[in-house]
Tab-separated table of C-alpha atoms and ligand atoms in Angstrom:
chain	number	residue	atom	x	y	z
A	1	MET	CA	21.028	-14.653	-7.460
A	2	GLN	CA	21.009	-10.870	-6.661
A	3	CYS	CA	18.707	-10.261	-3.734
A	4	SER	CA	17.861	-7.031	-1.621
A	5	LEU	CA	15.763	-6.445	1.447
A	6	GLU	CA	14.321	-3.082	2.257
A	7	MET	CA	12.655	-2.227	5.634
A	8	SER	CA	10.565	0.985	5.733
A	9	ALA	CA	8.966	2.256	8.871
A	10	PHE	CA	6.092	4.577	7.898
A	11	LYS	CA	5.326	7.708	10.102
A	12	ALA	CA	2.501	5.977	11.970
A	13	ALA	CA	1.928	8.369	14.752
A	14	ASP	CA	2.715	6.515	18.226
A	15	GLY	CA	2.285	3.066	16.589
A	16	ASP	CA	3.827	0.832	13.944
A	17	CYS	CA	3.373	0.360	10.041
A	18	ILE	CA	6.517	-1.304	8.530
A	19	LEU	CA	7.036	-2.570	5.203
A	20	LEU	CA	9.400	-5.354	4.264
A	21	GLN	CA	10.138	-5.807	0.563
A	22	CYS	CA	12.232	-8.726	-0.406
A	23	ARG	CA	13.354	-8.595	-4.025
A	24	SER	CA	15.252	-10.906	-6.447
A	25	GLU	CA	15.640	-10.544	-10.260
A	26	ASN	CA	12.407	-12.528	-10.765
A	27	ARG	CA	9.901	-11.191	-8.089
A	28	SER	CA	9.430	-9.307	-5.218
A	29	TYR	CA	7.749	-10.460	-1.744
A	30	LYS	CA	6.068	-7.862	0.502
A	31	VAL	CA	5.156	-7.992	4.139
A	32	LEU	CA	3.321	-5.223	5.698
A	33	VAL	CA	3.219	-5.376	9.498
A	34	ASP	CA	0.258	-3.188	11.258
A	35	GLY	CA	-1.283	-0.032	9.988
A	36	GLY	CA	-0.632	2.405	12.676
A	37	ARG	CA	-3.511	4.751	13.814
A	38	GLY	CA	-4.794	5.280	10.259
A	39	SER	CA	-2.979	8.256	9.124
A	40	THR	CA	-0.719	5.920	7.265
A	41	LEU	CA	-3.491	5.147	4.609
A	42	SER	CA	-2.561	8.013	2.328
A	43	PRO	CA	1.159	7.467	2.285
A	44	LEU	CA	0.618	3.745	1.677
A	45	ARG	CA	-1.703	4.343	-1.185
A	46	SER	CA	0.861	6.922	-2.725
A	47	PHE	CA	3.553	4.369	-2.119
A	48	PHE	CA	2.000	1.399	-3.960
A	49	ARG	CA	0.702	3.886	-6.806
A	50	ASP	CA	4.441	4.638	-7.608
A	51	MET	CA	5.068	0.935	-8.029
A	52	ALA	CA	4.815	-1.096	-11.357
A	53	ALA	CA	1.222	-2.370	-11.719
A	54	ASP	CA	2.519	-6.120	-11.329
A	55	ASP	CA	4.335	-5.223	-8.184
A	56	ARG	CA	1.194	-3.817	-6.340
A	57	ARG	CA	0.591	-6.646	-4.043
A	58	ILE	CA	1.152	-7.255	-0.250
A	59	ASP	CA	1.900	-10.920	0.038
A	60	LEU	CA	1.398	-11.088	3.758
A	61	PHE	CA	-0.303	-8.618	6.062
A	62	VAL	CA	0.472	-9.119	9.830
A	63	VAL	CA	-1.780	-7.338	12.221
A	64	SER	CA	0.378	-8.039	15.314
A	65	HIS	CA	-2.333	-7.441	18.084
A	66	ILE	CA	-5.403	-5.453	18.832
A	67	ASP	CA	-3.927	-2.358	20.350
A	68	SER	CA	-5.209	0.735	18.323
A	69	ASP	CA	-1.775	2.125	17.404
A	70	HIS	CA	-1.433	-1.098	15.319
A	71	ILE	CA	-4.896	-2.110	14.296
A	72	ALA	CA	-6.893	1.038	13.635
A	73	GLY	CA	-4.828	1.631	10.710
A	74	ALA	CA	-5.084	-2.036	9.733
A	75	ILE	CA	-8.976	-1.558	9.583
A	76	SER	CA	-8.300	1.447	7.157
A	77	ILE	CA	-6.218	-0.495	4.876
A	78	ALA	CA	-8.844	-3.564	5.050
A	79	GLY	CA	-11.433	-1.102	4.123
A	80	ASP	CA	-9.693	0.572	1.275
A	81	PRO	CA	-10.789	-0.388	-2.250
A	82	GLU	CA	-7.188	0.261	-3.493
A	83	LEU	CA	-4.990	-1.565	-1.025
A	84	ALA	CA	-7.458	-4.288	0.237
A	85	PRO	CA	-7.477	-6.267	-3.178
A	86	MET	CA	-3.627	-6.265	-3.036
A	87	VAL	CA	-3.537	-8.488	0.162
A	88	GLN	CA	-2.899	-12.111	-0.503
A	89	GLU	CA	-2.689	-13.360	3.171
A	90	ILE	CA	-3.434	-11.975	6.804
A	91	TRP	CA	-2.128	-13.142	9.848
A	92	PHE	CA	-3.993	-12.008	12.833
A	93	ASN	CA	-5.414	-13.607	15.994
A	94	GLY	CA	-9.158	-13.068	16.284
A	95	PRO	CA	-11.529	-14.082	19.222
A	96	GLN	CA	-11.688	-17.782	17.796
A	97	HIS	CA	-7.958	-17.956	18.220
A	98	LEU	CA	-8.039	-16.591	21.795
A	99	PHE	CA	-10.926	-18.584	23.016
A	100	GLY	CA	-10.933	-21.889	20.979
A	101	ASP	CA	-13.166	-22.671	18.256
A	102	GLY	CA	-16.812	-21.942	18.568
A	103	ASN	CA	-16.583	-19.512	21.518
A	104	ARG	CA	-17.301	-15.979	20.034
A	105	ALA	CA	-19.327	-14.621	23.027
A	106	LEU	CA	-16.793	-11.932	23.670
A	107	SER	CA	-16.279	-8.828	21.696
A	108	ILE	CA	-13.221	-6.691	20.793
A	109	ALA	CA	-14.653	-3.809	18.867
A	110	GLU	CA	-11.820	-3.021	16.548
A	111	GLY	CA	-10.997	-6.858	16.118
A	112	ASP	CA	-14.601	-7.526	15.276
A	113	GLU	CA	-14.381	-4.752	12.535
A	114	LEU	CA	-11.244	-6.279	11.026
A	115	ILE	CA	-12.681	-9.750	11.075
A	116	ARG	CA	-15.694	-8.251	9.184
A	117	LEU	CA	-13.496	-6.818	6.582
A	118	ILE	CA	-11.355	-9.834	6.330
A	119	GLY	CA	-14.512	-11.836	5.408
A	120	ARG	CA	-15.551	-9.162	3.020
A	121	ASN	CA	-12.303	-9.115	1.193
A	122	GLY	CA	-12.005	-12.945	1.138
A	123	TRP	CA	-8.469	-12.596	2.507
A	124	ALA	CA	-6.757	-15.936	3.194
A	125	TRP	CA	-6.741	-15.849	7.059
A	126	ASN	CA	-3.688	-17.506	8.866
A	127	LYS	CA	-3.379	-19.802	5.856
A	128	SER	CA	0.320	-20.515	6.932
A	129	PHE	CA	-1.326	-21.895	10.175
A	130	GLN	CA	-4.131	-23.778	8.512
A	131	GLY	CA	-6.477	-21.174	9.641
A	132	LYS	CA	-5.405	-21.785	13.342
A	133	ALA	CA	-3.827	-19.212	15.527
A	134	ALA	CA	-0.673	-17.543	14.359
A	135	MET	CA	1.451	-18.689	17.550
A	136	ARG	CA	4.328	-20.575	18.509
A	137	ARG	CA	3.826	-24.298	18.829
A	138	ALA	CA	5.910	-27.311	20.025
A	139	GLU	CA	6.429	-28.374	16.440
A	140	ALA	CA	7.429	-24.746	15.643
A	141	SER	CA	9.002	-24.515	12.212
A	142	THR	CA	10.371	-22.226	9.758
A	143	LEU	CA	7.396	-20.944	7.334
A	144	LEU	CA	8.189	-20.485	3.850
A	145	PRO	CA	4.762	-18.670	2.415
A	146	ALA	CA	6.437	-17.902	-0.907
A	147	GLY	CA	8.113	-21.232	-1.493
A	148	ALA	CA	11.855	-21.992	-1.288
A	149	ASP	CA	12.821	-18.936	-3.169
A	150	GLY	CA	10.956	-16.316	-1.027
A	151	PRO	CA	11.707	-15.227	2.543
A	152	SER	CA	11.321	-17.635	5.548
A	153	LEU	CA	9.575	-16.460	8.784
A	154	ARG	CA	9.855	-17.913	12.086
A	155	LEU	CA	7.653	-16.797	14.887
A	156	LEU	CA	9.182	-15.332	18.192
A	157	GLY	CA	5.551	-14.875	19.621
A	158	PRO	CA	2.991	-15.190	20.876
A	159	TYR	CA	2.816	-18.221	23.125
A	160	PRO	CA	-0.558	-19.917	23.370
A	161	GLU	CA	-0.595	-18.949	27.285
A	162	ALA	CA	-0.755	-15.388	26.131
A	163	LEU	CA	-3.708	-15.932	23.891
A	164	ARG	CA	-5.332	-17.828	26.623
A	165	GLU	CA	-4.900	-15.008	29.137
A	166	LEU	CA	-6.206	-12.488	26.970
A	167	GLY	CA	-9.292	-14.575	26.477
A	168	SER	CA	-9.824	-15.305	30.137
A	169	ARG	CA	-9.413	-11.641	31.187
A	170	TRP	CA	-11.688	-10.341	28.694
A	171	THR	CA	-14.460	-8.209	30.011
A	172	GLY	CA	-15.868	-6.876	26.587
A	173	LYS	CA	-13.752	-4.029	26.347
A	174	LEU	CA	-10.076	-3.323	25.538
A	175	PRO	CA	-8.089	-2.620	28.560
A	176	THR	CA	-7.009	0.944	28.349
A	177	ALA	CA	-3.479	2.497	29.143
A	178	ALA	CA	-4.946	3.409	32.512
A	179	ASP	CA	-5.530	-0.280	33.389
A	180	ARG	CA	-2.229	-1.115	32.854
A	181	PRO	CA	0.579	-1.089	35.242
A	182	THR	CA	3.312	1.619	34.608
A	183	ALA	CA	6.826	0.809	35.160
A	184	PRO	CA	8.622	2.671	38.088
A	185	GLY	CA	11.765	4.390	37.094
A	186	VAL	CA	10.309	5.479	33.710
A	187	ILE	CA	11.633	9.060	33.072
A	188	ALA	CA	10.441	11.489	30.705
A	189	MET	CA	13.328	12.731	28.333
A	190	GLY	CA	13.307	16.387	27.624
A	191	GLY	CA	14.903	18.425	24.998
A	192	GLY	CA	17.815	17.537	22.826
A	193	ASP	CA	20.479	19.516	24.555
A	194	GLU	CA	19.768	17.580	27.763
A	195	SER	CA	23.026	15.770	28.970
A	196	LEU	CA	22.726	11.988	28.048
A	197	ASN	CA	24.154	9.470	30.617
A	198	VAL	CA	23.962	6.113	28.953
A	199	LEU	CA	25.408	4.420	31.932
A	200	THR	CA	22.738	5.602	34.230
A	201	LEU	CA	19.910	4.955	31.793
A	202	ALA	CA	21.145	1.283	31.186
A	203	GLY	CA	21.158	0.663	34.987
A	204	GLN	CA	17.778	1.830	35.620
A	205	ARG	CA	15.174	-0.422	37.405
A	206	TYR	CA	13.404	-2.679	35.129
A	207	ALA	CA	9.669	-3.421	35.516
A	208	ALA	CA	8.235	-5.938	32.911
A	209	ASP	CA	5.352	-5.043	30.834
A	210	GLY	CA	2.258	-6.476	32.374
A	211	SER	CA	-0.225	-5.728	29.408
A	212	VAL	CA	-1.852	-8.962	28.507
A	213	VAL	CA	-2.652	-7.551	25.054
A	214	ASN	CA	0.989	-6.698	24.230
A	215	ALA	CA	1.902	-10.342	25.429
A	216	THR	CA	-0.396	-11.606	22.282
A	217	SER	CA	1.943	-9.626	19.727
A	218	ILE	CA	2.862	-11.618	16.708
A	219	ALA	CA	6.666	-11.229	16.419
A	220	PHE	CA	8.962	-12.982	13.891
A	221	VAL	CA	12.295	-13.185	12.327
A	222	LEU	CA	12.292	-12.929	8.490
A	223	ARG	CA	15.143	-14.151	6.641
A	224	TYR	CA	15.897	-13.445	2.880
A	225	GLY	CA	18.955	-13.553	0.687
A	226	GLY	CA	21.357	-13.912	3.739
A	227	ARG	CA	19.593	-10.984	5.537
A	228	SER	CA	17.563	-10.969	8.540
A	229	VAL	CA	15.003	-8.853	10.394
A	230	ALA	CA	13.318	-9.248	13.795
A	231	ILE	CA	9.942	-7.816	14.144
A	232	CYS	CA	9.265	-7.426	17.740
A	233	ALA	CA	5.915	-5.471	17.804
A	234	ASP	CA	4.829	-4.869	21.276
A	235	SER	CA	5.978	-8.172	22.636
A	236	HIS	CA	6.964	-8.500	26.359
A	237	ALA	CA	10.663	-8.914	26.777
A	238	GLU	CA	10.286	-12.188	28.415
A	239	THR	CA	8.376	-13.616	25.491
A	240	LEU	CA	11.323	-12.823	23.184
A	241	GLU	CA	13.970	-14.027	25.748
A	242	ARG	CA	12.029	-17.388	25.948
A	243	SER	CA	11.755	-17.999	22.258
A	244	ILE	CA	15.392	-16.687	21.590
A	245	ASP	CA	16.426	-19.390	24.189
A	246	GLU	CA	14.386	-22.029	22.545
A	247	ASP	CA	15.243	-21.469	19.076
A	248	PHE	CA	18.449	-19.776	18.979
A	249	GLN	CA	20.391	-20.983	21.838
A	250	GLY	CA	20.036	-17.628	23.495
A	251	LYS	CA	21.533	-15.687	20.843
A	252	LEU	CA	19.678	-14.047	18.081
A	253	ASN	CA	21.792	-11.968	15.596
A	254	VAL	CA	19.943	-10.130	12.875
A	255	ASP	CA	20.797	-7.282	10.622
A	256	ILE	CA	17.682	-5.190	11.606
A	257	ALA	CA	15.286	-5.312	14.653
A	258	THR	CA	12.538	-3.120	15.800
A	259	LEU	CA	12.753	-1.653	19.157
A	260	PRO	CA	10.004	-3.564	21.280
A	261	HIS	CA	6.862	-1.601	22.140
A	262	HIS	CA	8.153	1.704	20.542
A	263	GLY	CA	11.021	1.779	23.212
A	264	SER	CA	9.166	1.386	26.390
A	265	SER	CA	11.318	0.627	29.360
A	266	ALA	CA	9.180	-2.253	30.260
A	267	ASN	CA	10.021	-4.177	26.995
A	268	MET	CA	13.808	-4.109	26.924
A	269	SER	CA	15.347	-5.877	29.779
A	270	VAL	CA	19.031	-6.400	30.235
A	271	ALA	CA	18.523	-10.164	29.395
A	272	LEU	CA	16.747	-9.502	26.059
A	273	SER	CA	19.412	-6.701	25.160
A	274	GLY	CA	21.832	-9.440	25.514
A	275	ARG	CA	20.070	-12.107	23.657
A	276	LEU	CA	18.803	-10.000	20.726
A	277	GLN	CA	21.651	-8.253	18.736
A	278	ALA	CA	21.066	-6.110	15.571
A	279	LYS	CA	23.193	-3.620	13.774
A	280	HIS	CA	20.233	-1.518	12.794
A	281	TRP	CA	17.465	-0.565	15.228
A	282	ILE	CA	14.031	0.739	13.950
A	283	VAL	CA	12.370	3.089	16.374
A	284	SER	CA	8.794	3.774	15.415
A	285	THR	CA	7.107	6.306	17.597
A	286	ASP	CA	6.257	10.017	17.645
A	287	GLY	CA	6.854	10.050	21.377
A	288	GLY	CA	3.539	8.592	22.447
A	289	ARG	CA	0.549	9.803	24.277
A	290	GLY	CA	1.739	9.391	27.903
A	291	ALA	CA	3.674	11.696	30.020
A	292	ALA	CA	6.786	9.333	29.890
A	293	LYS	CA	7.870	9.716	26.145
A	294	LYS	CA	9.212	6.887	24.080
A	295	PRO	CA	11.748	5.623	23.385
A	296	ASN	CA	12.562	5.549	26.963
A	297	GLY	CA	16.228	6.247	27.245
A	298	SER	CA	16.921	2.939	29.132
A	299	SER	CA	15.918	0.744	26.248
A	300	ILE	CA	18.439	2.212	23.937
A	301	ALA	CA	21.068	2.290	26.552
A	302	ARG	CA	20.588	-1.292	27.404
A	303	ILE	CA	21.329	-2.226	23.849
A	304	LEU	CA	24.479	-0.083	23.555
A	305	MET	CA	25.835	-1.606	26.916
A	306	SER	CA	24.818	-5.249	25.914
A	307	ARG	CA	26.382	-5.161	22.430
A	308	ARG	CA	28.650	-7.910	21.659
A	309	PRO	CA	32.073	-6.671	20.041
A	310	SER	CA	31.222	-8.691	16.851
A	311	VAL	CA	28.299	-6.393	16.226
A	312	GLY	CA	30.442	-3.229	16.034
A	313	HIS	CA	28.939	-0.002	15.080
A	314	LEU	CA	25.142	0.524	15.709
A	315	ASN	CA	22.647	2.477	13.830
A	316	PHE	CA	19.398	3.896	15.129
A	317	VAL	CA	16.716	4.749	12.849
A	318	PHE	CA	13.767	6.922	13.988
A	319	ASN	CA	10.660	7.542	11.906
A	320	SER	CA	10.120	10.734	13.943
A	321	ASP	CA	12.513	13.429	15.281
A	322	HIS	CA	10.588	14.389	18.392
A	323	ALA	CA	12.707	15.333	21.572
A	324	ALA	CA	13.200	11.892	23.015
A	325	ALA	CA	14.454	10.577	19.702
A	326	LYS	CA	16.656	13.658	19.133
A	327	LEU	CA	18.267	13.228	22.528
A	328	TRP	CA	20.531	10.508	20.907
A	329	ASP	CA	21.835	12.757	18.375
A	330	ASN	CA	24.518	13.628	20.894
A	331	GLU	CA	28.213	13.939	19.396
A	332	LYS	CA	29.870	12.792	22.521
A	333	ALA	CA	27.528	9.869	23.235
A	334	ARG	CA	27.854	8.667	19.546
A	335	ALA	CA	31.630	8.866	19.703
A	336	ASP	CA	31.733	7.057	23.203
A	337	PHE	CA	29.396	4.400	22.417
A	338	ASN	CA	29.957	4.015	18.532
A	339	TYR	CA	26.629	4.382	17.111
A	340	SER	CA	24.889	6.774	14.648
A	341	VAL	CA	21.339	7.998	14.357
A	342	ARG	CA	19.022	8.818	11.363
A	343	TYR	CA	15.559	10.457	11.443
A	344	ALA	CA	12.805	10.614	8.765
A	345	ALA	CA	12.901	13.970	6.990
A	346	ALA	CA	10.010	16.324	7.897
A	347	THR	CA	8.893	15.927	4.157
A	348	ASP	CA	9.079	12.148	4.148
A	349	ASP	CA	6.315	9.591	4.889
A	350	ARG	CA	8.844	7.012	5.948
A	351	ILE	CA	12.482	6.050	6.563
A	352	ALA	CA	14.028	3.058	5.040
A	353	ILE	CA	16.919	0.713	5.501
A	354	PHE	CA	18.157	-0.859	2.301
A	355	LEU	CA	20.405	-4.006	2.518
A	356	THR	CA	21.802	-5.853	-0.585
B	1	ZN	ZN1	2.028	-0.461	20.162
């Protein structure tokens, strides 16, 4: 059977809005991951309007975690009369999944809003997990939400401890960026003509992401028709290292992976770059709102330096051509380290990778 897998990274400001389309002769299966900040609503509407009427469905909508650069746009989608009816199932961990059944005392404003809309839309919520948390379990297994002919999904995160930790630390408001530790050694990347020292970048000091919210990211591997994608969301590197060790003997090879946490230096350790190997890397960010722009050079440099020979040429696909992204369009570095770069065109809403 002829199958194809197309992965699109919509321009989602500093966040993620990723669409996976699995197609065979008989049917398609679509997974939408996150909604960015909300500016993705109009491009998503246009995208689905261009599809055949019977293809306008989102089989699975994954809202990876409650940070605004992922959930704000998800709320817009959930409230949209055109897109909301397309959703067949949502994966999202709400307060009851953080605190255990019956404890709803604490509130996450954006999480609560999404939950209200899930109820209004009547979406099947975490159905693949019998309504319980979308998280790794001792009996972790491959999920087949579309049956044997559809894609298979396996969770890489979160672990139950991360959901518990967020619950125990919750104080009624979202931790802001200012509450989180910033990684020392983070450097702001300048203009595209700045010299690029991959070796120095790869060797920069690594300080792990301390965000309890990022640790709750739903991350997964999707396989379809012999192709595979790793959606890393804003997972801690240590979470991914652990699940790759547990499920893949320390080596996960996929066709496409998303650069964790928009390329933050705190989410791509040397240990993870050795364990997770992909031919194509999606980099979803417009540079971000902080002074230290994303992607941080160290995360891409570590991937280049940790590549196994069998992977060969690497391809970095950016949904924005801001300075920290354009920095990698460096002829000498591309030749020395055997990689290519692609950027979303100014006139396009998204950038896609198509695998057959
Ligand atoms: Zn994010």
